[in-house]
């Protein structure tokens, strides 16, 4: 059974980096990680093992719920989980 983890994120690259470092040490082939960049300026930088989803918007982010919904559309796992970008 494969798990898809969707993480909505807006700015705060440093907190996301720390969270992804923690997830990276625990992940295996059964975990898919999807980060939805909700209009960060500048865009977030992600490791190669993360599936990036970018929401492009000129003036404002749409919020966590919209980002989670979009990320779920890209998920391919049997189970779907959501996390905050600062899950250290």
Short mmCIF file of C-alpha atoms in Angstrom, two decimals, residues 3 14 28 33 36 38-39 42 44 64 71 74 88:
data_model
loop_
_atom_site.label_atom_id
_atom_site.label_comp_id
_atom_site.label_asym_id
_atom_site.label_seq_id
_atom_site.Cartn_x
_atom_site.Cartn_y
_atom_site.Cartn_z
CA UNK A 3 0.88 6.56 0.96
CA UNK A 14 13.52 27.38 5.92
CA UNK A 28 10.79 4.72 1.47
CA UNK A 33 5.57 13.38 -1.10
CA UNK A 36 1.95 22.40 -3.28
CA UNK A 38 0.74 28.17 -3.05
CA UNK A 39 2.15 31.17 -4.88
CA UNK A 42 10.15 33.48 -4.89
CA UNK A 44 10.03 27.25 -3.24
CA UNK A 64 -4.28 25.64 2.74
CA UNK A 71 -2.34 18.26 -4.25
CA UNK A 74 -1.89 14.65 -8.16
CA UNK A 88 9.57 19.27 12.23
#
